[in-house]
């Protein structure tokens, strides 16, 4: 949960460019709109959205834009953006699709996809995800093709504390069947089948998948796709869909700067929901996919919902209440400040958190590198103070400041700077509590 | 199965060329089997560009904007990218305005020539672009560092390279510097034993730079000709991991002056325009001297290679056409473009 992807960032920047131009026109004409649509199409194509999907999407948006009286609107640009947003969300499936769960355990989840798309890592992540929900997953190493793939799953399994069914001198179909039996016997309620990567044009291996499907009757077949895939994404997804009628898609490697066109295309072409996105190398870097939120993020509109969720997850409610009381009594100390820092840090990299705030995404953040190091210094300085000093910073005279600077590996100037900032903040807090405003102050680092 | 024999239990080696050294194979393979394999890969489930263009140019077509837009989309569907596609289409437009085209063959021929020009022009930026010189380096030990994003096919490519060098009579040492991914060393070890070459490895989570250093020293001590260093897959956006790569690169140079002599970037053919950013980032971090494009046996056309080569100015040396050890083939620009159209 601590990692937010920078996916779609580039797409966001490009859209912002288009919107800026669009906003420049006071009134839109048919020609303006056509021009804008052309640019949007290009943005999508550069983001690896399939050319057919891009064409249809743009045609749909244009039709809506002309139909919904955008031309007569007072804020035509806003109207277009609104249409784009709802169409994008729609293209990606509108709502999050949950994983199916069988009433008759075990729920069988089968992972399929091309070589190198990240199936084995995902198997580990899913096992961890289920385990976190109090379930009892079992992993099956059905990739007997790639050297050491079984060993890889074993290691991943032991990392998340989940058993792995592995048979080296067997066939993938047999291993899966045995896995199913083992799960029933050991009362595992989730069975995750990690199959070998294969090409959709490889008839023999596609037949093998179909056989595994027949033998194990999976409740969920997840097509795992590399988020960086180009135009070929739809060919592959289509072929897998025809062979296996998979139930959902997981996009991987979205912690890079992939523009995520595959996300838009696969859903549009196969009509299968994207259920998860994988956003990092650590085994907890798995997130549910929310089309609506993603559409907001793509268009640079911020993602308030995720931000609030994150805050809820990271902020200790008890502490928050205590803090509020203190604020009202104007007793905000360096100690509280330190606590706040910790909580913000819990929300993940500051840069990612900032991006979720409306108006802070994309271009607004460019060149404004959030210096996480600065936070480390602040922490070190506060750490070097005694409890009394934290509560009553006014006792910090010259020699104490020197000691704190030495202890934290900073300079007296740094300590002074922090204390001055803190003083300003206290004043702000005072003013805020006087004006009756509740809640947390905004910090100015 | 037919063209898919490479996968599964019984890869059928090409008997006519199998016992010749690799460099001798190149010329023979190039024109015949390579082209066939290439073509079969590139033309599988989808109609080739030619079919699509043919259907466009059927009857009395008009070279109007709609037609050119459609041509552009065809190029884009091969991952050639918006910019390059637009360039090619612009040139086509100019040419049409000047002389006009009557036949679809002319249109296709023109497009082919354009794309070939792109590749040749960019390959020419490097003096030694052919696979032969890559296989016969002058210095020993000759160190090749292999880099790329996760799942691009680095380890498999290394296995194939190891086999090729081994068959050339070179003494090969593999360095398993991917200490991060679970069982990556085991994977390379299995390949090493299949290719009959030595390997240096360390425990999981070990320091990859230290391993690279040890492997270099071992290579000097054992009189090894070729050292191939496998690195962990990393997304080009991860600053720390890219710094680690820099360190491995630096340490290699300390162990053996001038090393690594070759920094090989492995690109997955199914990757879209992101490949260009990837390539640039790796280039800026450690400098790339050669490219391998893998997974060209699917339906992906790998058109982003054109842009990548243009950006980096380094040659594509090999292409990967499957999972077996024999599925590494020398890259040939004309064949590549030809197959794109067949």
XYZ file of C-alpha atoms in Angstrom:
787
model
C 0.000 0.000 0.000
C 2.936 2.314 0.511
C 3.770 2.720 -3.086
C 1.912 4.785 -5.581
C 2.695 4.383 -9.186
C 3.937 7.028 -11.439
C 2.103 5.267 -14.206
C 0.347 7.397 -16.735
C 2.388 10.396 -15.609
C 3.601 11.094 -19.071
C 0.126 10.668 -20.477
C -1.094 13.187 -17.912
C 1.511 15.722 -18.999
C 0.524 15.345 -22.613
C -3.161 15.753 -21.858
C -2.419 18.855 -19.848
C -0.730 20.312 -22.895
C -3.816 19.641 -24.987
C -6.107 21.108 -22.352
C -4.033 24.222 -21.999
C -4.467 24.914 -25.663
C -8.140 24.065 -25.404
C -8.665 26.481 -22.534
C -7.019 29.194 -24.586
C -10.046 29.285 -26.854
C -12.838 31.303 -25.292
C -15.374 29.705 -27.514
C -14.932 26.420 -29.295
C -15.743 25.891 -32.906
C -16.200 22.651 -34.786
C -12.710 23.201 -36.084
C -11.221 23.649 -32.609
C -12.842 20.462 -31.468
C -11.656 18.509 -34.470
C -8.147 19.796 -33.888
C -8.302 18.863 -30.207
C -9.531 15.369 -31.055
C -6.649 14.932 -33.467
C -4.233 15.845 -30.722
C -5.909 13.542 -28.242
C -5.641 10.714 -30.739
C -1.962 11.369 -31.112
C -1.455 11.467 -27.360
C -3.172 8.115 -27.053
C -1.155 6.563 -29.868
C 2.095 7.736 -28.340
C 0.959 6.091 -25.131
C 0.679 2.755 -26.971
C -3.089 2.723 -26.995
C -4.124 0.431 -29.809
C -4.825 2.449 -32.928
C -8.320 1.055 -33.370
C -9.181 1.761 -29.740
C -7.776 5.270 -30.041
C -9.786 5.888 -33.194
C -13.056 4.681 -31.657
C -12.426 6.482 -28.412
C -11.785 9.810 -30.084
C -14.812 9.384 -32.327
C -16.946 8.715 -29.255
C -15.652 11.736 -27.386
C -16.115 13.961 -30.410
C -19.670 12.818 -30.906
C -20.481 13.453 -27.259
C -18.751 16.812 -27.332
C -20.789 17.957 -30.298
C -23.980 16.480 -28.914
C -23.769 17.843 -25.400
C -23.743 21.440 -26.406
C -20.097 22.001 -25.648
C -20.047 24.716 -28.261
C -22.691 26.751 -26.503
C -21.269 26.090 -23.064
C -19.714 28.915 -21.056
C -16.806 26.685 -20.104
C -16.321 24.575 -23.212
C -12.879 23.284 -22.255
C -14.176 22.044 -18.922
C -17.007 20.300 -20.710
C -14.630 18.476 -23.021
C -12.460 17.404 -20.110
C -15.510 16.140 -18.269
C -16.553 14.079 -21.260
C -13.003 12.761 -21.641
C -12.946 11.769 -17.995
C -16.167 9.813 -18.069
C -15.273 8.191 -21.393
C -11.835 7.194 -20.130
C -13.290 5.700 -16.965
C -15.864 3.953 -19.097
C -13.200 2.607 -21.427
C -11.398 1.120 -18.452
C -14.539 -0.464 -17.044
C -16.125 2.164 -14.757
C -15.854 0.270 -11.484
C -13.350 -1.978 -9.787
C -14.026 -5.636 -10.429
C -13.377 -7.810 -7.405
C -11.879 -11.282 -7.509
C -14.387 -14.076 -7.568
C -14.661 -16.313 -4.582
C -16.023 -19.820 -4.662
C -18.500 -20.980 -2.060
C -16.863 -24.374 -2.362
C -13.218 -23.962 -1.392
C -10.660 -23.861 -2.746
C -11.100 -20.896 -5.045
C -8.808 -21.688 -7.955
C -6.914 -18.771 -9.482
C -4.954 -19.500 -12.651
C -2.295 -17.099 -13.941
C -1.521 -17.023 -17.670
C 0.470 -14.794 -19.984
C 3.506 -14.298 -22.186
C 7.059 -14.964 -21.041
C 8.477 -12.353 -18.728
C 5.209 -10.575 -17.992
C 5.596 -11.199 -14.265
C 3.430 -14.225 -13.472
C 5.621 -15.784 -10.800
C 6.118 -12.529 -8.935
C 2.385 -11.895 -9.163
C 1.688 -15.365 -7.777
C 3.681 -14.383 -4.690
C 1.913 -11.042 -4.429
C -1.517 -12.627 -4.712
C -0.603 -15.221 -2.084
C 0.448 -12.417 0.220
C -2.706 -10.444 -0.592
C -4.953 -13.368 0.281
C -2.966 -14.216 3.362
C -3.389 -10.648 4.569
C -7.117 -11.178 4.272
C -6.909 -14.132 6.615
C -7.131 -16.704 3.840
C -5.016 -19.773 3.416
C -3.487 -19.855 -0.045
C -1.493 -22.629 -1.696
C 0.819 -22.062 -4.653
C 1.304 -24.494 -7.540
C 4.494 -24.377 -9.607
C 3.166 -25.342 -13.023
C 5.947 -23.641 -14.965
C 8.159 -26.581 -15.837
C 9.485 -24.845 -18.920
C 11.732 -22.052 -17.755
C 14.827 -23.204 -15.886
C 14.539 -22.644 -12.138
C 11.012 -21.228 -12.354
C 9.912 -23.798 -9.771
C 12.784 -22.773 -7.524
C 11.782 -19.125 -7.946
C 8.231 -19.833 -6.817
C 9.556 -21.836 -3.875
C 11.630 -18.878 -2.736
C 8.740 -16.470 -3.243
C 6.443 -18.855 -1.380
C 8.761 -19.062 1.589
C 9.067 -15.276 1.614
C 5.328 -14.923 2.086
C 5.008 -18.042 4.217
C 2.858 -20.009 1.784
C 3.363 -23.627 0.804
C 4.280 -24.493 -2.777
C 3.282 -27.644 -4.616
C 6.148 -28.593 -6.913
C 6.943 -31.701 -8.907
C 9.947 -31.585 -11.148
C 9.392 -34.761 -13.121
C 5.786 -34.221 -13.971
C 3.595 -32.375 -16.436
C 1.982 -28.999 -15.799
C -1.483 -30.554 -15.980
C -0.581 -33.225 -13.421
C 0.971 -30.742 -11.022
C -2.156 -28.610 -11.133
C -4.388 -31.609 -10.510
C -2.238 -32.659 -7.572
C -2.270 -29.097 -6.290
C -6.037 -29.149 -6.248
C -6.059 -32.396 -4.274
C -3.452 -31.064 -1.880
C -5.461 -27.898 -1.291
C -8.580 -29.882 -0.482
C -6.662 -32.098 1.878
C -4.864 -29.308 3.693
C -7.975 -27.122 3.771
C -6.424 -24.349 1.731
C -9.168 -22.051 0.506
C -7.171 -20.412 -2.294
C -5.191 -22.246 -4.945
C -2.929 -20.184 -7.197
C -1.644 -21.845 -10.368
C 1.553 -20.325 -11.784
C 1.765 -21.505 -15.393
C 4.676 -21.148 -17.816
C 4.873 -18.094 -20.030
C 3.881 -18.898 -23.581
C 3.144 -17.260 -26.880
C -0.475 -16.998 -27.909
C 0.494 -18.429 -31.306
C 1.925 -21.564 -29.756
C -0.852 -24.002 -30.384
C 0.472 -26.908 -28.323
C 1.071 -24.830 -25.254
C -2.252 -23.043 -25.545
C -3.918 -26.453 -25.654
C -2.070 -27.345 -22.495
C -3.592 -24.316 -20.755
C -7.018 -25.387 -21.906
C -6.394 -28.803 -20.445
C -5.371 -27.328 -17.103
C -8.541 -25.274 -17.232
C -10.630 -28.375 -17.881
C -8.987 -30.333 -15.092
C -9.006 -27.692 -12.382
C -12.038 -25.562 -13.316
C -10.532 -22.259 -12.149
C -12.915 -19.660 -10.772
C -10.616 -16.935 -11.869
C -8.232 -16.966 -14.840
C -6.083 -13.871 -14.765
C -4.321 -12.746 -17.912
C -1.089 -11.125 -16.783
C 0.130 -8.406 -19.118
C 3.250 -6.291 -19.055
C 2.143 -2.667 -18.654
C 4.800 -1.570 -21.118
C 3.384 -3.615 -23.979
C 2.824 -1.854 -27.253
C 0.337 -2.382 -30.045
C 0.668 -6.150 -29.790
C -1.171 -6.165 -26.437
C -4.534 -6.585 -28.112
C -3.401 -9.453 -30.368
C -2.129 -11.388 -27.402
C -5.052 -10.592 -25.135
C -7.529 -11.446 -27.848
C -5.976 -14.810 -28.547
C -5.785 -15.732 -24.866
C -9.403 -14.606 -24.445
C -10.526 -16.796 -27.299
C -8.669 -19.823 -25.999
C -9.378 -19.489 -22.316
C -12.089 -16.894 -21.829
C -10.073 -15.454 -18.961
C -11.973 -13.577 -16.272
C -9.721 -10.657 -15.552
C -6.503 -8.820 -16.336
C -3.558 -7.874 -14.150
C -1.179 -5.234 -15.447
C 2.391 -5.446 -14.198
C 5.469 -3.214 -14.099
C 3.401 -0.073 -13.823
C 5.853 1.479 -11.407
C 7.961 2.551 -14.343
C 7.029 5.383 -16.626
C 4.935 3.276 -18.964
C 2.113 5.322 -20.343
C -0.207 2.436 -19.789
C -1.867 2.394 -23.172
C -2.160 -1.372 -22.829
C -4.525 -0.822 -19.899
C -6.914 1.100 -22.080
C -6.608 -1.219 -25.061
C -6.910 -4.631 -23.433
C -10.055 -3.712 -21.581
C -11.616 -2.095 -24.645
C -10.831 -4.977 -26.972
C -11.491 -7.998 -24.758
C -14.109 -6.428 -22.512
C -12.451 -8.156 -19.568
C -11.972 -6.117 -16.409
C -8.569 -5.096 -15.107
C -8.592 -6.346 -11.543
C -5.169 -5.478 -10.211
C -2.127 -3.496 -11.077
C 1.327 -4.409 -9.954
C 3.454 -1.451 -8.995
C 6.767 -2.573 -7.595
C 9.229 -5.344 -6.875
C 8.221 -5.851 -3.272
C 5.638 -8.527 -2.646
C 3.072 -6.077 -1.286
C 3.191 -3.830 -4.352
C -0.213 -4.901 -5.629
C -3.177 -2.565 -5.926
C -6.795 -2.907 -6.894
C -7.548 -1.182 -10.153
C -10.058 1.668 -9.973
C -10.979 2.913 -13.461
C -12.585 6.118 -12.278
C -9.683 7.128 -10.100
C -7.246 6.174 -12.809
C -9.112 8.348 -15.311
C -8.791 11.263 -12.902
C -5.130 10.644 -12.527
C -4.535 10.314 -16.250
C -6.202 13.638 -16.862
C -4.244 15.314 -14.074
C -7.324 15.873 -11.930
C -5.819 14.357 -8.816
C -7.055 11.345 -6.978
C -8.673 12.536 -3.781
C -10.304 9.239 -2.991
C -7.017 7.328 -2.949
C -5.407 10.112 -0.954
C -8.066 9.967 1.719
C -7.839 6.189 1.795
C -4.131 6.404 2.196
C -4.416 8.959 4.966
C -6.918 6.776 6.759
C -4.578 3.870 6.444
C -1.520 5.725 7.632
C -2.807 8.153 10.246
C -3.391 6.921 13.724
C -6.865 8.193 14.581
C -6.195 8.365 18.269
C -3.184 10.522 17.735
C -5.092 12.701 15.326
C -7.748 13.403 17.937
C -5.165 14.220 20.582
C -3.441 16.522 18.171
C -6.624 18.335 17.408
C -7.170 18.955 21.107
C -3.671 20.268 21.481
C -4.092 22.517 18.533
C -7.140 24.028 20.043
C -5.334 24.603 23.313
C -2.382 25.944 21.394
C -0.016 23.368 22.820
C 1.462 22.223 19.534
C 5.026 21.164 20.276
C 7.997 19.868 18.324
C 7.086 16.428 19.572
C 3.707 16.631 17.825
C 5.439 17.991 14.786
C 7.668 14.933 14.775
C 4.643 12.628 15.068
C 3.045 14.351 12.121
C 6.167 13.858 10.072
C 6.098 10.157 10.818
C 2.483 9.872 9.749
C 3.051 11.690 6.498
C 5.988 9.426 5.859
C 3.739 6.422 6.395
C 1.660 7.543 3.455
C 4.470 6.732 1.069
C 6.920 8.843 -0.895
C 5.963 12.467 -0.471
C 6.146 13.067 -4.181
C 3.515 10.429 -4.853
C 1.252 11.753 -2.141
C 1.494 15.263 -3.570
C 0.504 14.017 -6.997
C -2.829 12.877 -5.672
C -3.758 16.363 -4.591
C -5.860 18.032 -7.287
C -3.875 20.683 -9.080
C -0.585 19.206 -7.982
C -0.322 16.493 -10.591
C 1.682 16.610 -13.761
C 3.247 19.881 -14.799
C 2.549 21.596 -11.506
C 5.021 19.234 -9.867
C 7.716 19.447 -12.515
C 10.933 20.949 -11.288
C 9.584 20.878 -7.778
C 11.542 17.887 -6.548
C 10.263 17.044 -3.114
C 13.366 16.707 -1.027
C 12.804 13.686 1.148
C 16.296 14.220 2.498
C 15.206 17.483 4.075
C 12.720 15.495 6.101
C 15.482 13.185 7.247
C 17.434 16.190 8.557
C 14.403 17.534 10.362
C 13.888 14.151 11.931
C 17.514 13.911 12.968
C 17.453 17.339 14.532
C 14.344 16.613 16.574
C 15.762 13.234 17.536
C 18.811 14.945 18.983
C 16.749 17.056 21.350
C 15.761 16.049 24.855
C 12.098 15.520 25.549
C 12.014 18.733 27.483
C 13.522 20.631 24.565
C 10.931 19.224 22.241
C 8.145 20.384 24.493
C 9.636 23.777 25.250
C 11.872 24.763 22.344
C 12.427 28.171 23.963
C 14.989 26.574 26.328
C 17.242 25.852 23.367
C 20.024 28.360 23.916
C 23.210 28.673 21.927
C 25.100 25.800 23.524
C 22.115 23.459 23.376
C 21.677 24.279 19.711
C 25.320 23.494 19.110
C 24.874 20.137 20.818
C 21.768 19.342 18.781
C 23.553 20.272 15.557
C 26.471 18.004 16.431
C 24.191 15.198 17.464
C 22.193 15.321 14.253
C 25.103 15.870 11.924
C 23.707 19.218 10.808
C 24.775 22.801 11.392
C 23.506 25.330 13.927
C 22.004 27.195 10.967
C 19.914 24.150 10.123
C 18.698 23.922 13.690
C 17.875 27.613 13.677
C 16.013 27.279 10.439
C 13.879 24.488 11.782
C 13.124 26.368 14.982
C 12.146 29.454 13.022
C 9.891 27.436 10.782
C 8.365 25.846 13.803
C 7.744 29.257 15.372
C 5.984 30.445 12.236
C 3.925 27.337 12.275
C 2.918 27.831 15.883
C 1.743 31.316 14.998
C -0.240 29.913 12.110
C -1.783 27.337 14.381
C -2.709 30.058 16.834
C -4.388 32.065 14.131
C -6.182 29.026 12.818
C -7.512 27.947 16.189
C -8.650 31.496 16.829
C -10.619 31.547 13.640
C -12.179 28.338 14.820
C -10.775 26.110 12.121
C -10.490 22.488 13.076
C -8.190 19.844 11.772
C -4.586 19.760 10.858
C -2.462 22.688 9.844
C -0.736 22.743 6.513
C 2.981 22.500 6.944
C 5.428 24.656 5.117
C 8.722 22.884 5.057
C 3.005 -27.415 -34.429
C 5.010 -26.716 -37.581
C 6.792 -23.441 -37.131
C 6.566 -23.703 -33.381
C 8.990 -26.547 -33.007
C 11.371 -24.378 -31.063
C 9.162 -24.574 -28.059
C 8.462 -27.704 -26.084
C 10.528 -30.781 -25.713
C 12.035 -31.358 -29.133
C 13.710 -28.386 -30.704
C 14.764 -29.593 -34.107
C 18.199 -28.229 -34.889
C 18.896 -27.265 -38.438
C 21.075 -30.207 -39.525
C 22.480 -28.484 -42.553
C 24.156 -25.784 -40.503
C 24.286 -27.160 -37.006
C 27.854 -28.418 -37.121
C 29.318 -25.285 -38.620
C 30.615 -22.561 -36.341
C 28.154 -19.767 -35.710
C 29.859 -17.144 -37.843
C 29.733 -19.497 -40.800
C 26.132 -20.121 -40.108
C 25.242 -16.488 -40.248
C 25.528 -16.135 -43.982
C 23.731 -19.359 -44.694
C 20.988 -18.769 -42.186
C 20.471 -15.166 -43.116
C 18.972 -15.747 -46.471
C 17.089 -18.947 -45.892
C 15.949 -20.308 -42.585
C 16.325 -17.122 -40.637
C 14.109 -15.286 -43.027
C 11.543 -18.048 -42.919
C 11.522 -18.152 -39.171
C 11.457 -14.419 -38.927
C 8.677 -14.186 -41.406
C 6.614 -16.875 -39.766
C 6.962 -15.062 -36.488
C 6.075 -11.709 -37.879
C 3.171 -12.854 -39.970
C 1.391 -15.171 -37.610
C -2.083 -14.318 -36.420
C -2.322 -11.031 -38.182
C -2.291 -10.138 -41.800
C 0.972 -8.517 -42.774
C 1.338 -4.898 -43.636
C 1.204 -5.757 -47.286
C -2.211 -7.333 -46.977
C -3.497 -4.345 -45.130
C -1.991 -1.938 -47.593
C -3.215 -4.025 -50.508
C -6.736 -3.862 -49.248
C -6.332 -0.145 -48.957
C -4.965 0.309 -52.413
C -7.495 -1.937 -54.073
C -9.066 -0.599 -57.199
C -8.954 3.074 -57.830
C -7.823 4.445 -54.552
C -7.220 8.074 -53.883
C -4.104 9.228 -52.154
C -6.126 11.488 -49.914
C -5.782 12.291 -46.221
C -8.000 9.420 -45.155
C -5.829 6.990 -47.074
C -2.639 8.395 -45.616
C -4.166 8.316 -42.141
C -4.893 4.654 -42.629
C -1.357 3.989 -43.803
C -0.129 5.790 -40.744
C -2.224 3.572 -38.514
C -0.827 0.491 -40.187
C 2.695 1.642 -39.430
C 1.718 2.556 -35.889
C 0.218 -0.879 -35.352
C 3.726 -2.271 -35.875
C 4.941 -0.116 -32.953
C 6.906 2.064 -35.319
C 5.723 5.065 -33.335
C 3.821 8.210 -34.198
C 6.782 10.356 -35.082
C 8.579 7.948 -37.379
C 5.289 6.951 -38.969
C 4.409 10.559 -39.621
C 7.853 11.125 -41.111
C 7.488 8.219 -43.463
C 3.974 9.282 -44.428
C 5.109 12.856 -45.018
C 7.802 11.631 -47.370
C 5.243 9.498 -49.119
C 2.961 12.494 -49.461
C 5.752 14.580 -50.996
C 6.609 11.837 -53.384
C 2.964 11.426 -54.399
C 2.635 15.130 -55.020
C 5.748 15.078 -57.186
C 5.328 11.915 -59.187
C 2.278 9.986 -58.111
C 1.891 6.231 -57.690
C -0.158 3.911 -59.813
C 0.532 0.584 -58.217
C 0.283 -0.586 -54.679
C 3.657 -2.248 -55.126
C 5.123 1.165 -55.607
C 3.603 2.407 -52.381
C 4.873 -0.624 -50.513
C 8.280 -0.470 -52.126
C 8.573 3.157 -51.174
C 7.622 2.486 -47.558
C 10.077 -0.400 -47.302
C 12.893 1.678 -48.689
C 12.079 4.403 -46.215
C 12.178 2.099 -43.212
C 15.350 0.392 -44.419
C 16.960 3.787 -44.819
C 16.056 4.558 -41.256
C 17.725 1.414 -39.982
C 20.806 1.627 -42.194
C 21.365 5.255 -41.491
C 21.282 4.639 -37.790
C 23.341 1.492 -37.854
C 25.954 3.341 -39.868
C 26.558 5.553 -36.856
C 28.441 2.640 -35.389
C 31.506 1.335 -37.171
C 31.194 -2.327 -36.290
C 27.614 -3.248 -36.692
C 27.766 -6.829 -37.830
C 27.346 -9.806 -35.591
C 30.635 -11.327 -36.772
C 32.843 -8.725 -35.136
C 30.823 -9.068 -31.976
C 31.654 -12.746 -31.850
C 35.368 -12.294 -32.438
C 36.574 -9.699 -30.004
C 40.222 -8.712 -29.938
C 40.779 -8.378 -26.204
C 40.769 -11.139 -23.606
C 39.062 -11.506 -21.307
C 36.320 -9.765 -23.207
C 33.586 -8.654 -20.799
C 29.955 -8.333 -21.862
C 27.521 -6.770 -19.436
C 23.869 -7.536 -20.092
C 21.202 -5.090 -18.939
C 17.479 -4.473 -19.337
C 14.122 -4.164 -17.596
C 12.473 -7.064 -15.762
C 11.354 -9.932 -17.925
C 13.022 -8.711 -21.115
C 14.856 -12.008 -21.550
C 18.355 -11.237 -20.310
C 19.130 -14.604 -18.783
C 17.844 -16.581 -21.762
C 19.802 -14.343 -24.146
C 22.950 -14.923 -22.098
C 22.430 -18.662 -22.333
C 22.176 -18.397 -26.104
C 25.242 -16.174 -26.340
C 27.192 -18.542 -24.104
C 26.401 -21.390 -26.421
C 27.411 -19.423 -29.505
C 30.752 -18.370 -27.993
C 31.359 -21.851 -26.690
C 30.832 -23.277 -30.150
C 33.228 -20.707 -31.511
C 35.811 -22.391 -29.319
C 35.940 -19.626 -26.759
C 36.294 -20.211 -23.056
C 33.224 -18.645 -21.483
C 32.499 -17.617 -17.914
C 29.063 -16.470 -16.775
C 28.683 -14.081 -13.839
C 25.349 -14.390 -12.058
C 25.111 -10.811 -10.831
C 21.332 -10.942 -10.581
C 21.334 -11.594 -6.875
C 17.942 -9.986 -6.406
C 15.307 -12.036 -8.170
C 14.449 -15.319 -6.536
C 16.269 -18.231 -8.207
C 17.852 -16.077 -10.915
C 21.270 -17.615 -10.200
C 19.806 -21.105 -10.321
C 18.264 -20.296 -13.681
C 21.589 -19.151 -15.080
C 23.344 -22.123 -13.542
C 21.052 -24.534 -15.367
C 21.705 -22.728 -18.628
C 25.451 -22.745 -17.920
C 25.504 -26.480 -17.519
C 23.424 -26.930 -20.670
C 25.815 -24.736 -22.624
C 28.753 -26.423 -20.940
C 30.325 -23.235 -19.623
C 31.533 -22.087 -16.203
C 29.609 -19.845 -13.859
C 30.457 -17.689 -10.856
C 27.608 -17.097 -8.431
C 26.969 -15.954 -4.914
C 24.191 -16.301 -2.391
C 20.841 -14.585 -2.874
C 20.912 -10.951 -1.865
C 24.683 -10.740 -2.291
C 26.438 -7.662 -3.648
C 26.227 -7.795 -7.452
C 29.205 -5.480 -7.909
C 31.374 -7.693 -5.711
C 30.271 -10.712 -7.699
C 31.140 -8.932 -10.934
C 34.570 -8.127 -9.530
C 35.175 -11.705 -8.398
C 34.090 -13.041 -11.765
C 36.512 -10.700 -13.541
C 39.387 -11.831 -11.321
C 38.427 -15.449 -11.842
C 38.381 -14.849 -15.584
C 41.923 -13.459 -15.469
C 43.127 -16.373 -13.375
C 41.458 -19.027 -15.505
C 42.426 -17.576 -18.870
C 38.835 -17.034 -19.888
C 38.041 -15.457 -23.271
C 34.526 -14.218 -22.693
C 32.832 -13.074 -19.484
C 29.090 -12.480 -19.658
C 27.632 -10.606 -16.702
C 23.928 -11.132 -15.990
C 22.357 -8.263 -14.066
C 19.026 -8.046 -12.288
C 16.154 -6.663 -14.308
C 15.371 -3.128 -13.287
C 12.946 -0.514 -14.399
C 14.853 2.429 -15.775
C 12.963 4.769 -13.463
C 14.374 3.307 -10.259
C 17.177 5.655 -9.386
C 18.802 3.433 -6.774
C 18.831 0.401 -9.010
C 20.288 2.401 -11.874
C 22.988 3.631 -9.494
C 23.706 0.015 -8.624
C 24.125 -0.707 -12.312
C 26.578 2.156 -12.580
C 28.529 0.656 -9.718
C 28.721 -2.765 -11.367
C 29.903 -1.068 -14.547
C 32.543 0.885 -12.646
C 33.752 -2.107 -10.699
C 34.127 -4.150 -13.874
C 36.407 -1.431 -15.211
C 38.486 -1.576 -12.053
C 38.939 -5.321 -12.240
C 39.877 -5.318 -15.917
C 40.808 -2.001 -17.550
C 38.487 -1.162 -20.434
C 35.824 -3.546 -19.215
C 32.967 -3.994 -19.882
C 33.932 -4.036 -23.534
C 30.339 -4.500 -24.518
C 27.164 -3.331 -22.757
C 24.275 -5.202 -24.231
C 20.748 -3.856 -23.812
C 18.025 -6.486 -24.053
C 14.695 -5.198 -25.357
C 11.440 -7.138 -25.425
C 9.865 -6.860 -28.887
C 6.393 -6.662 -27.409
C 7.303 -3.420 -25.663
C 5.772 -0.305 -27.095
C 7.069 3.233 -27.180
C 8.332 2.881 -23.618
C 11.300 1.017 -25.076
C 12.683 4.317 -26.317
C 12.673 5.869 -22.849
C 14.135 2.674 -21.405
C 16.936 2.658 -23.934
C 17.732 6.308 -23.336
C 17.868 5.860 -19.577
C 20.149 2.859 -19.781
C 22.268 4.716 -22.303
C 22.626 7.682 -19.955
C 23.431 5.461 -16.999
C 26.084 3.067 -18.280
C 26.224 3.596 -22.035
C 24.839 0.961 -24.365
C 27.010 -0.498 -27.133
C 24.689 -3.140 -28.594
C 21.053 -4.144 -28.590
C 19.339 -7.515 -28.630
C 15.648 -7.671 -29.463
C 13.915 -10.699 -27.931
C 10.569 -12.428 -28.388
C 10.257 -11.659 -32.088
C 8.673 -15.078 -32.573
C 5.288 -13.794 -31.427
C 3.063 -11.389 -33.306
C 4.822 -8.281 -32.036
C 6.677 -6.587 -34.851
C 9.200 -4.713 -32.792
C 8.834 -1.534 -34.815
C 10.132 0.492 -31.886
C 13.579 -0.771 -32.866
C 13.660 1.938 -35.512
C 13.262 4.708 -32.976
C 15.539 3.081 -30.431
C 18.333 2.740 -32.935
C 17.867 6.303 -34.014
C 18.012 7.569 -30.439
C 20.999 5.511 -29.363
C 22.935 5.208 -32.571
C 24.040 1.716 -31.609
C 23.470 -1.436 -33.646
C 20.981 -4.201 -33.029
C 23.210 -7.289 -33.073
C 20.870 -10.179 -32.499
C 17.243 -11.104 -32.323
C 15.686 -13.749 -30.092
C 13.237 -16.079 -31.792
C 12.373 -18.555 -29.078
C 13.276 -20.196 -25.819
C 15.757 -22.807 -26.965
C 19.483 -22.173 -27.050
C 19.619 -22.044 -30.839
C 17.091 -19.295 -31.200
C 19.502 -16.398 -31.310
C 19.965 -15.001 -34.795
C 21.975 -12.117 -36.190
C 19.951 -9.019 -36.931
C 19.650 -7.939 -40.510
C 17.940 -4.650 -41.278
C 16.669 -5.630 -44.718
C 15.300 -8.932 -43.480
C 13.704 -7.169 -40.563
C 11.890 -4.665 -42.738
C 11.069 -7.282 -45.348
C 9.469 -9.492 -42.720
C 7.540 -6.532 -41.404
C 5.833 -6.331 -44.763
C 5.365 -9.985 -45.587
